[in-house]
């Protein structure tokens, strides 16, 4: 059959992503993928340089996505199906363009780990993320801020004259447009994926890309890549070179032979073909290969320990198979960012498909023979020069204009194209995508004035790149403009000037709490916790007086500011004030798992040990528990010397 592209609806038990956190993300979320200085000293020069190259200071202009819960109901998700007589790929354009499923039709075999639910969890750079399938990670170290965001999608003409699917967006952390072209030639066993990242600016930009592929794990699953060494990253924040396949007496190419979650970044020789495969006991499974620009390969394992198993259950449903991740990236490790010069681009082609190899050799004791067997079988079904030829065939099509629209992403790219007048053939960011969030910024662009909101509401998102900062600096200095200008200055690292802008805005602001909250964060960063706590308390009281209803935006603002205020007040032992903030939260907010944990901390600070323990005994779930977060363990350790129950054990490193 000829390759077809069609829209459909995929129904899954799903938890809504919920509203974005309205407080500007002046800091990054806790990032577990950072290394200590001792590890950095022993790294190769190129790797050390790229690890130190422009790590994120803030998440701006993105917003934190922490409005989800754990209650799932059957939900229809927009999907795109790309299919020939050999493969069927299902893509979710509204959720980061994730390839949810890849089925090899002759064997009726799912090649990926296909999550039976949609459950957001706090793993992305900006919060909400979900597991399963193939995800496209761009931006900075970690899962992309677009994990649960819509992408633009359209049909374009493929190199063979058929149809292929293009996904594209404007990645806002690094201010770069990108595209992902999914091309499935007729009669092919391999899905080709052409990726392009463009830098339309005059300045250089740090670029990060990792394609993450979830594959089902069991005791006999083995992951193979052409490497004899790997860089091991554990959640103790150390990076070390280790042998492959055996490390500390275990063959770590079997995901369940590692106890704790860990990354293995393979040291693939420069001249070697770039591939990674996950094969079961019969020698069958998925292989991914690419052109050489995508040099990195990685295995991530949850491991067999309590914490890893708990996370597996948390991200899906109980009694479903677990998964590991095989990955491919621009650098050797995910701690690195690669420099892309102004006006330049990165592009490459990846291929995904089934592989069958001799099981005895694949699972034998001779690692070199096992890798050679996989590479030989791969060469038979998809030679290296065939991948290079597919890339060369796709490259002229990267500029092809869309033929038929399938989905619409955000309006931020359209706003940037309108501002800068850049030409981006193949990825149109049409003005029709502009929405309410972009409206005030479009008015600033055309009139030089940032309009006042028509009704009392939490401030909208800020724009922070140098051109927008320049416009804010020349706009009339009303309180809202000073607020957004301070956010942009903070993002640029001009912290003192940001504080001055917020203080100027505060003098005449009818709505004081957004500015007070920003100043409280500045006090925390400046080492003034007492003043920060006082400003948080004042901000929360002002918010409570100003909020108009129990609507989504006001509830999100109250919850976010209340959480930060209580934590700040507890830091300086102001328990009475912390209790007053708690008392003014909505009852529905107080019942959320995150706030039940906060309440347990508050009760402990007040000396009510038994009441705090009762919260744990009654049971709760922290929906936005952060990857690597150990707050549950820390509070439990203050309550008792007993082992922490499995329900609360999410620790991703060896216990102390």
XYZ file of C-alpha atoms in Angstrom:
656
model
C 0.000 0.000 0.000
C 1.053 3.582 -0.541
C 1.963 5.587 2.532
C -1.054 7.350 4.015
C -1.412 10.159 6.530
C -4.647 10.604 8.439
C -5.977 12.312 11.521
C -7.672 10.353 14.256
C -8.544 10.530 17.941
C -6.752 8.361 20.478
C -8.697 7.776 23.689
C -6.643 7.207 26.842
C -7.208 7.534 30.588
C -5.688 10.996 31.024
C -5.054 13.551 33.750
C -5.511 17.125 32.466
C -2.295 19.151 32.223
C -4.079 22.031 33.977
C -3.233 25.737 33.991
C 0.281 27.125 33.855
C 1.773 28.598 37.007
C 1.242 32.380 36.605
C 4.358 33.350 38.616
C 7.322 34.127 36.336
C 9.934 31.352 36.460
C 12.814 33.471 37.755
C 14.774 30.325 38.620
C 15.076 26.883 37.110
C 13.358 23.967 38.784
C 15.682 21.717 40.763
C 17.914 20.183 38.112
C 19.205 16.738 38.938
C 21.477 16.581 35.882
C 24.323 18.639 37.288
C 27.758 17.389 38.248
C 30.083 18.234 41.089
C 33.357 20.052 40.490
C 35.478 16.970 41.152
C 33.856 15.188 38.203
C 34.338 18.215 35.953
C 38.119 18.313 36.479
C 38.667 14.896 34.849
C 36.590 15.404 31.698
C 37.843 15.739 28.122
C 38.357 19.381 27.183
C 35.543 19.552 24.611
C 33.058 17.927 26.975
C 33.992 20.203 29.872
C 33.676 23.276 27.655
C 30.235 22.253 26.402
C 29.026 21.392 29.901
C 29.941 24.912 30.977
C 28.432 26.571 27.893
C 25.434 28.736 28.854
C 23.428 26.562 31.229
C 19.988 27.938 32.025
C 19.716 30.540 34.787
C 15.949 30.787 34.531
C 13.083 29.104 32.666
C 11.968 32.409 31.163
C 10.049 33.065 29.030
C 8.456 29.663 29.638
C 6.051 29.132 32.501
C 6.043 26.259 34.963
C 3.386 23.628 34.274
C 2.325 22.271 37.678
C -1.464 22.399 37.482
C -2.069 18.679 36.905
C -3.299 16.045 39.325
C -3.596 12.265 39.468
C -7.247 11.768 38.564
C -7.552 10.242 35.095
C -10.661 10.024 32.942
C -11.112 8.713 29.361
C -9.984 11.562 27.105
C -9.782 11.954 23.347
C -6.323 13.060 22.172
C -5.774 14.353 18.647
C -3.463 11.987 16.779
C -1.867 11.620 13.352
C -1.302 8.174 11.847
C 1.428 7.603 9.241
C 1.149 4.144 7.705
C 2.349 1.870 4.927
C 2.002 -1.892 4.633
C 4.990 -2.430 6.983
C 4.796 0.200 9.740
C 2.185 2.294 11.513
C 3.295 5.337 13.523
C 0.899 7.274 15.765
C 1.886 10.847 16.628
C 0.405 13.216 19.237
C 0.854 16.762 17.860
C -0.825 18.354 20.883
C 1.659 16.745 23.272
C 5.077 17.695 21.964
C 4.740 15.740 18.715
C 5.448 12.512 20.613
C 5.464 9.288 18.573
C 3.103 7.388 20.843
C 3.302 4.067 18.997
C 5.338 2.383 16.247
C 3.913 -0.948 15.132
C 5.676 -3.421 12.815
C 2.626 -4.755 11.000
C 3.914 -8.078 9.583
C 4.747 -9.252 13.133
C 1.945 -7.220 14.788
C 4.647 -6.045 17.173
C 4.820 -2.765 19.087
C 8.421 -1.548 18.830
C 8.136 1.102 21.555
C 6.957 1.237 25.122
C 3.419 2.497 24.590
C 2.068 4.041 27.773
C -1.571 2.984 28.311
C -2.315 6.271 30.136
C -1.455 9.942 29.887
C -0.147 11.007 33.290
C 1.839 14.237 33.601
C 4.728 14.210 36.078
C 7.381 16.734 37.080
C 10.254 15.743 34.798
C 10.326 18.424 32.101
C 12.407 21.571 32.378
C 9.177 23.426 33.157
C 7.322 20.636 34.953
C 4.735 18.568 33.089
C 6.087 15.570 31.150
C 4.865 12.037 30.462
C 6.525 8.741 29.664
C 6.462 6.494 26.618
C 7.087 6.615 22.873
C 9.655 8.788 21.088
C 10.049 12.361 22.304
C 11.952 15.243 20.728
C 13.975 17.089 23.369
C 15.240 20.541 22.459
C 16.236 23.490 24.632
C 18.535 22.601 27.505
C 19.603 19.684 29.678
C 16.476 17.723 30.542
C 13.105 17.023 28.986
C 11.881 19.799 26.721
C 9.533 22.521 27.930
C 7.349 21.483 24.969
C 6.689 18.004 26.408
C 2.992 18.725 26.951
C 2.595 21.595 24.482
C 1.025 21.663 21.015
C 3.208 21.752 17.908
C 2.274 22.891 14.437
C 1.741 19.922 12.115
C 1.073 19.594 8.403
C 1.408 17.276 5.441
C 4.263 18.088 3.076
C 5.525 16.371 -0.041
C 8.041 13.620 0.732
C 11.230 12.984 -1.254
C 9.556 10.053 -3.047
C 6.564 12.158 -4.045
C 4.300 10.783 -1.329
C 3.211 12.416 1.898
C 5.208 13.060 5.043
C 4.312 14.795 8.289
C 6.077 17.953 9.439
C 6.060 19.075 13.077
C 7.480 22.498 13.962
C 7.594 25.134 16.693
C 9.585 28.031 18.096
C 11.594 26.767 21.078
C 11.507 29.693 23.496
C 14.236 28.867 26.026
C 16.882 29.234 23.308
C 14.728 31.323 20.925
C 15.159 28.897 18.006
C 12.750 27.435 15.424
C 12.967 23.716 14.671
C 11.201 21.072 12.598
C 10.778 17.298 12.660
C 9.808 15.589 9.380
C 8.380 12.067 9.631
C 8.851 10.233 6.341
C 7.736 6.630 5.822
C 8.544 5.506 2.274
C 6.220 2.979 0.674
C 7.193 -0.635 1.519
C 9.809 0.567 4.042
C 10.423 -1.078 7.414
C 12.001 2.163 8.659
C 10.489 5.470 9.680
C 12.852 8.246 8.619
C 12.945 11.405 10.743
C 14.563 14.531 9.356
C 15.376 17.178 11.973
C 16.445 20.776 11.424
C 17.279 23.462 14.009
C 17.813 26.963 12.649
C 19.408 29.993 14.258
C 17.858 33.060 12.588
C 19.740 35.484 14.855
C 23.083 37.194 14.382
C 24.346 35.868 17.713
C 25.424 32.284 18.386
C 23.081 30.069 20.400
C 23.569 27.007 22.633
C 21.720 24.002 21.204
C 20.572 20.818 22.903
C 18.885 17.852 21.246
C 18.162 14.315 22.393
C 15.673 11.928 20.814
C 14.393 9.744 23.674
C 12.947 6.348 22.815
C 11.050 4.391 25.466
C 11.403 0.617 25.024
C 9.806 -2.114 27.082
C 12.123 -3.718 29.629
C 12.211 -7.190 31.118
C 14.875 -9.452 32.576
C 16.143 -10.482 29.145
C 16.092 -7.109 27.343
C 19.569 -6.019 26.263
C 20.595 -2.629 24.923
C 23.515 -2.548 22.487
C 25.531 0.311 20.999
C 28.952 0.393 19.285
C 31.016 1.353 22.338
C 33.371 -0.229 24.854
C 33.125 2.628 27.338
C 30.407 4.911 28.670
C 30.062 7.999 30.827
C 28.026 6.957 33.850
C 25.864 9.589 35.520
C 24.152 8.691 38.781
C 21.914 10.878 40.857
C 24.837 11.420 43.231
C 25.769 14.072 40.586
C 28.989 12.436 39.474
C 30.107 11.700 35.910
C 32.691 8.982 35.407
C 34.033 6.852 32.564
C 33.126 3.160 32.987
C 33.646 0.016 30.908
C 30.890 -1.504 28.763
C 29.200 -3.911 29.227
C 30.341 -4.848 32.747
C 30.625 -2.332 35.574
C 30.967 -3.223 39.250
C 30.435 -6.898 38.591
C 27.207 -6.615 36.575
C 26.396 -6.407 32.892
C 24.754 -2.987 32.801
C 23.452 -3.398 29.246
C 20.537 -5.283 30.816
C 18.433 -2.480 32.378
C 17.223 -4.467 35.380
C 20.760 -5.372 36.481
C 21.263 -1.841 37.830
C 19.721 -1.076 41.210
C 19.315 2.698 41.037
C 18.302 4.987 38.141
C 21.316 5.892 36.024
C 22.450 7.240 32.655
C 25.046 5.530 30.482
C 26.328 7.840 27.734
C 28.171 5.621 25.289
C 31.601 6.661 23.997
C 30.872 5.906 20.333
C 34.012 6.185 18.165
C 33.933 9.092 15.726
C 34.303 6.841 12.690
C 31.728 4.247 13.839
C 28.214 3.997 12.466
C 25.806 5.645 14.905
C 23.128 3.252 16.196
C 21.512 1.848 19.327
C 19.222 -1.179 19.698
C 17.030 -2.803 22.326
C 16.554 -6.535 21.741
C 14.623 -9.177 23.660
C 15.532 -12.783 24.461
C 14.769 -13.834 20.875
C 17.088 -11.159 19.469
C 14.198 -9.033 18.194
C 13.356 -5.436 18.927
C 13.942 -1.839 17.848
C 16.991 -0.256 16.293
C 17.644 3.462 15.838
C 20.373 4.799 13.555
C 21.236 8.186 12.098
C 23.600 10.279 10.079
C 26.769 11.153 11.958
C 25.767 14.642 13.160
C 23.693 12.922 15.854
C 26.771 11.502 17.552
C 25.618 10.649 21.084
C 23.927 7.452 22.289
C 22.593 6.749 25.766
C 20.819 4.176 27.907
C 18.691 5.366 30.820
C 17.550 2.766 33.338
C 15.159 3.033 36.255
C 16.850 0.051 37.845
C 15.485 -2.670 40.069
C 15.464 -0.759 43.388
C 12.456 0.503 45.305
C 12.674 4.095 44.051
C 12.937 3.206 40.378
C 10.106 0.686 40.589
C 7.936 3.239 42.374
C 8.536 5.819 39.669
C 7.634 3.266 36.999
C 4.275 2.617 38.654
C 3.766 6.359 39.199
C 4.141 7.202 35.499
C 1.692 4.593 34.234
C -0.640 2.008 35.784
C 0.186 -0.707 38.328
C 1.008 -4.135 36.907
C 2.043 -2.784 33.500
C 5.498 -3.488 32.051
C 8.314 -1.114 32.856
C 10.508 0.646 30.357
C 14.015 1.886 29.714
C 15.092 4.687 27.381
C 17.523 4.473 24.496
C 18.516 7.889 23.236
C 20.448 9.780 20.581
C 21.843 13.310 20.855
C 24.029 16.049 19.383
C 26.708 15.729 22.083
C 28.258 12.828 23.969
C 26.258 13.577 27.133
C 23.068 15.390 28.045
C 24.958 17.816 30.247
C 26.397 19.559 27.172
C 25.177 22.312 24.863
C 26.558 22.728 21.344
C 27.286 26.125 19.802
C 25.259 27.064 16.694
C 26.491 30.196 14.950
C 24.122 32.946 13.863
C 22.456 32.267 10.529
C 23.493 28.599 10.592
C 21.594 25.366 11.171
C 21.978 21.786 12.317
C 20.237 19.017 10.367
C 20.348 15.239 10.329
C 18.268 12.149 9.612
C 17.279 9.369 12.014
C 15.738 5.986 11.155
C 13.619 3.749 13.397
C 12.580 0.186 12.658
C 12.557 -3.498 13.620
C 15.680 -5.633 13.875
C 16.132 -9.383 14.199
C 19.537 -10.773 15.172
C 20.914 -14.109 16.374
C 19.794 -14.352 19.992
C 22.722 -16.493 21.101
C 25.248 -13.979 19.835
C 23.317 -10.939 21.068
C 23.064 -12.357 24.582
C 26.445 -14.069 24.602
C 29.469 -13.193 26.722
C 31.406 -11.683 23.814
C 30.368 -8.018 23.691
C 32.305 -7.264 20.510
C 30.645 -10.186 18.754
C 27.200 -9.112 19.965
C 27.674 -5.575 18.624
C 29.110 -6.893 15.352
C 26.071 -9.141 14.936
C 23.689 -6.213 15.381
C 25.668 -4.031 13.011
C 25.786 -6.774 10.375
C 22.030 -7.342 10.568
C 21.408 -3.593 10.449
C 23.607 -3.279 7.356
C 21.469 -5.919 5.613
C 18.142 -4.202 6.238
C 19.334 -0.570 6.191
C 22.894 0.052 4.995
C 24.759 3.056 6.303
C 24.939 4.633 2.848
C 21.157 4.209 2.497
C 20.658 6.430 5.550
C 23.050 9.003 4.100
C 21.192 8.812 0.771
C 17.840 9.262 2.533
C 19.223 12.361 4.239
C 20.397 13.801 0.922
C 16.992 13.063 -0.612
C 15.153 14.677 2.297
C 17.312 17.772 2.607
C 15.880 19.635 -0.435
C 12.372 18.858 0.862
C 13.044 20.531 4.218
C 11.993 23.861 2.689
C 8.844 22.457 1.068
C 5.745 24.362 2.108
C 2.880 22.562 3.865
C 0.181 21.058 1.681
C -2.453 20.364 4.331
C -2.675 21.594 7.928
C -3.068 18.921 10.607
C -2.626 20.819 13.894
C -1.785 24.278 15.211
C 0.866 25.095 17.803
C 1.440 28.308 19.749
C 1.443 31.867 18.465
C 4.889 32.717 19.835
C 6.701 31.859 16.615
C 4.313 34.054 14.620
C 5.062 36.930 16.990
C 8.818 36.490 16.550
C 8.510 36.318 12.765
C 6.361 39.466 12.854
C 8.954 41.250 14.992
C 12.087 40.190 13.146
C 10.755 39.676 9.621
C 12.762 36.454 9.254
C 12.072 34.071 6.390
C 11.796 30.422 7.399
C 10.880 28.360 4.328
C 8.974 25.199 5.186
C 7.869 26.269 8.653
C 5.278 29.027 8.336
C 4.435 30.835 11.556
C 1.217 32.475 10.381
C -0.325 35.486 12.089
C -3.544 33.480 12.393
C -1.869 31.581 15.262
C -1.576 34.745 17.381
C -3.800 34.551 20.460
C -4.662 36.342 23.678
C -1.230 35.797 25.254
C 0.516 37.412 22.298
C -1.979 40.303 21.928
C -0.390 42.813 24.366
C 3.059 42.133 22.941
C 1.853 42.676 19.409
C 0.464 46.020 20.539
C 3.807 46.901 22.136
C 5.483 46.026 18.844
C 3.164 48.193 16.753
C 2.500 51.137 19.108
C 5.433 51.153 21.526
C 3.022 50.900 24.467
C 2.225 47.811 26.535
C -1.559 47.986 27.058
C -3.156 47.810 30.482
C -5.298 44.701 31.052
C -9.024 45.157 30.568
C -9.832 43.463 33.856
C -8.062 42.620 37.096
C -6.205 39.382 36.518
C -2.772 37.870 37.221
C -0.179 39.263 34.785
C 0.330 37.403 31.557
C 3.644 35.859 30.459
C 6.728 38.038 30.018
C 8.992 38.227 26.978
C 12.678 38.535 27.777
C 14.873 38.441 24.673
C 17.017 41.543 23.991
C 14.703 43.061 21.346
C 11.670 42.835 23.630
C 13.687 44.158 26.563
C 14.695 47.161 24.448
C 11.041 47.847 23.622
C 10.074 47.661 27.305
C 12.847 50.081 28.226
C 11.496 52.706 25.816
C 7.788 52.140 26.584
C 5.926 54.415 29.051
C 7.034 53.407 32.547
C 3.723 52.282 34.067
C 3.725 49.581 36.805
C 2.913 46.667 34.465
C 5.681 47.661 32.056
C 8.144 47.966 34.973
C 7.099 44.497 36.113
C 7.777 42.909 32.712
C 10.956 44.959 32.245
C 12.275 43.739 35.580
C 11.583 40.141 34.550
C 13.504 40.664 31.294
C 16.404 42.311 33.125
C 16.512 39.465 35.627
C 16.692 36.971 32.779
C 19.602 38.938 31.285
C 21.507 38.705 34.579
C 21.098 42.382 35.449
C 19.670 41.612 38.881
C 20.233 45.003 40.461
C 18.459 46.796 37.617
C 15.602 44.286 37.798
C 15.120 45.116 41.477
C 15.106 48.853 40.673
C 12.444 48.337 37.987
C 10.243 46.326 40.344
C 10.667 48.896 43.115
C 9.693 51.721 40.730
C 6.623 49.800 39.638
C 5.643 49.133 43.233
C 5.310 52.842 44.005
C 2.190 53.279 41.836
C 0.995 49.723 41.260
C -2.690 49.028 41.913
C -1.732 45.335 41.961
C 1.273 44.981 44.250
C 1.621 41.228 44.749
C 3.330 40.342 41.420
C 6.069 42.917 42.080
C 6.422 41.963 45.752
C 6.820 38.325 44.835
C 9.597 39.149 42.348
C 11.352 41.232 45.007
C 11.010 38.356 47.476
C 12.785 36.020 45.043
C 15.506 38.645 44.612
C 15.909 38.821 48.399
C 16.252 35.049 48.584
C 18.875 35.029 45.863
C 20.661 37.912 47.573
C 20.883 36.156 50.933
C 18.144 38.071 52.765
C 15.694 35.362 53.890
C 13.996 37.484 56.576
C 13.181 40.273 54.148
C 12.088 37.718 51.560
C 9.666 36.155 54.036
C 8.199 39.554 54.911
C 7.690 40.426 51.265
C 6.118 37.036 50.557
C 3.676 37.564 53.410
C 2.772 41.035 52.151
C 2.391 39.724 48.592
C 0.065 36.918 49.668
C -2.117 39.251 51.693
C -2.372 41.628 48.730
C -3.298 38.742 46.407
C -6.054 37.572 48.748
C -7.539 41.082 48.784
C -7.340 41.388 45.008
C -8.484 37.979 43.767
C -11.916 38.168 42.215
C -13.203 34.587 42.084
C -12.402 30.890 42.342
C -11.536 30.689 38.664
C -8.604 28.755 37.268
C -6.177 31.678 37.007
C -6.776 33.045 40.503
C -6.674 29.571 42.073
C -3.384 28.838 40.310
C -1.909 32.154 41.473
C -3.052 31.659 45.067
C -1.694 28.117 45.224
C 1.668 29.043 43.671
C 2.240 32.124 45.796
C 0.930 30.446 48.950
C 3.338 27.555 48.515
C 6.345 29.828 48.056
C 5.267 32.054 50.959
C 4.856 29.184 53.436
C 8.213 27.692 52.479
C 9.923 31.075 52.844
C 8.295 31.735 56.228
C 9.205 28.280 57.542
C 12.828 28.884 56.504
C 13.026 31.737 59.026
C 10.861 29.964 61.666
C 7.852 32.283 61.305
C 5.368 29.506 61.938
C 2.504 31.767 63.033
C 2.638 33.677 59.758
C 3.038 30.447 57.798
C -0.111 29.149 59.486
C -1.979 32.334 58.538
C -1.087 31.793 54.876
C -2.157 28.153 55.084
C -5.513 29.147 56.573
C -6.286 31.420 53.606
C -5.716 28.774 50.939
C -8.800 27.322 49.306
C -9.876 23.991 50.879
C -9.454 22.261 47.513
C -5.859 23.514 47.352
C -5.162 22.370 50.918
C -6.206 18.852 49.918
C -3.682 18.568 47.101
C -0.845 16.174 47.847
C 1.855 18.862 47.609
C 0.035 20.964 50.177
C -0.579 18.031 52.502
C 3.191 17.541 52.543
C 3.639 21.261 53.234
C 1.077 20.971 56.046
C 3.041 18.105 57.579
C 6.149 20.324 57.564
C 4.166 23.151 59.131
C 2.799 20.892 61.863
C 6.308 19.668 62.650
C 7.523 23.260 62.900
C 4.679 23.963 65.315
C 5.614 20.933 67.418
C 2.637 18.745 66.441
C 4.542 15.555 65.670
C 1.611 13.129 65.914
C -0.598 15.253 63.680
C 2.139 15.406 61.055
C 2.573 11.630 61.206
C -1.186 11.203 60.799
C -1.007 12.889 57.395
C 1.416 10.230 56.193
C -0.609 7.440 57.775
C -3.761 8.649 56.014
C -1.957 8.564 52.654
C -1.416 11.207 49.978
C 0.225 11.623 46.577
C 2.337 14.622 45.544
C 1.311 14.947 41.903
C 4.168 17.335 41.046
C 6.950 15.445 42.835
C 10.126 16.540 41.058
C 12.552 14.084 39.493
C 15.220 13.453 42.132
C 13.262 15.249 44.874
C 13.736 13.745 48.350
C 11.367 15.899 50.396
C 9.195 12.905 51.296
C 12.237 11.076 52.677
C 13.388 14.168 54.569
C 10.061 14.775 56.303
C 9.609 11.069 57.033
C 13.050 10.941 58.655
C 11.959 13.728 61.023
C 8.912 11.699 62.000
C 10.389 8.256 62.642
C 13.339 5.915 62.291
C 11.125 3.366 60.548
C 11.835 2.543 56.884
C 9.864 4.788 54.572
C 6.810 3.000 53.092
C 6.955 2.025 49.426
C 4.197 4.540 48.662
C 6.583 7.393 49.541
C 9.894 5.978 48.295
C 10.990 7.831 45.157
C 14.673 8.240 45.965
C 16.792 7.919 42.818
C 20.167 7.432 44.498
C 21.527 5.202 47.244
C 20.189 6.153 50.669
C 22.526 7.695 53.202
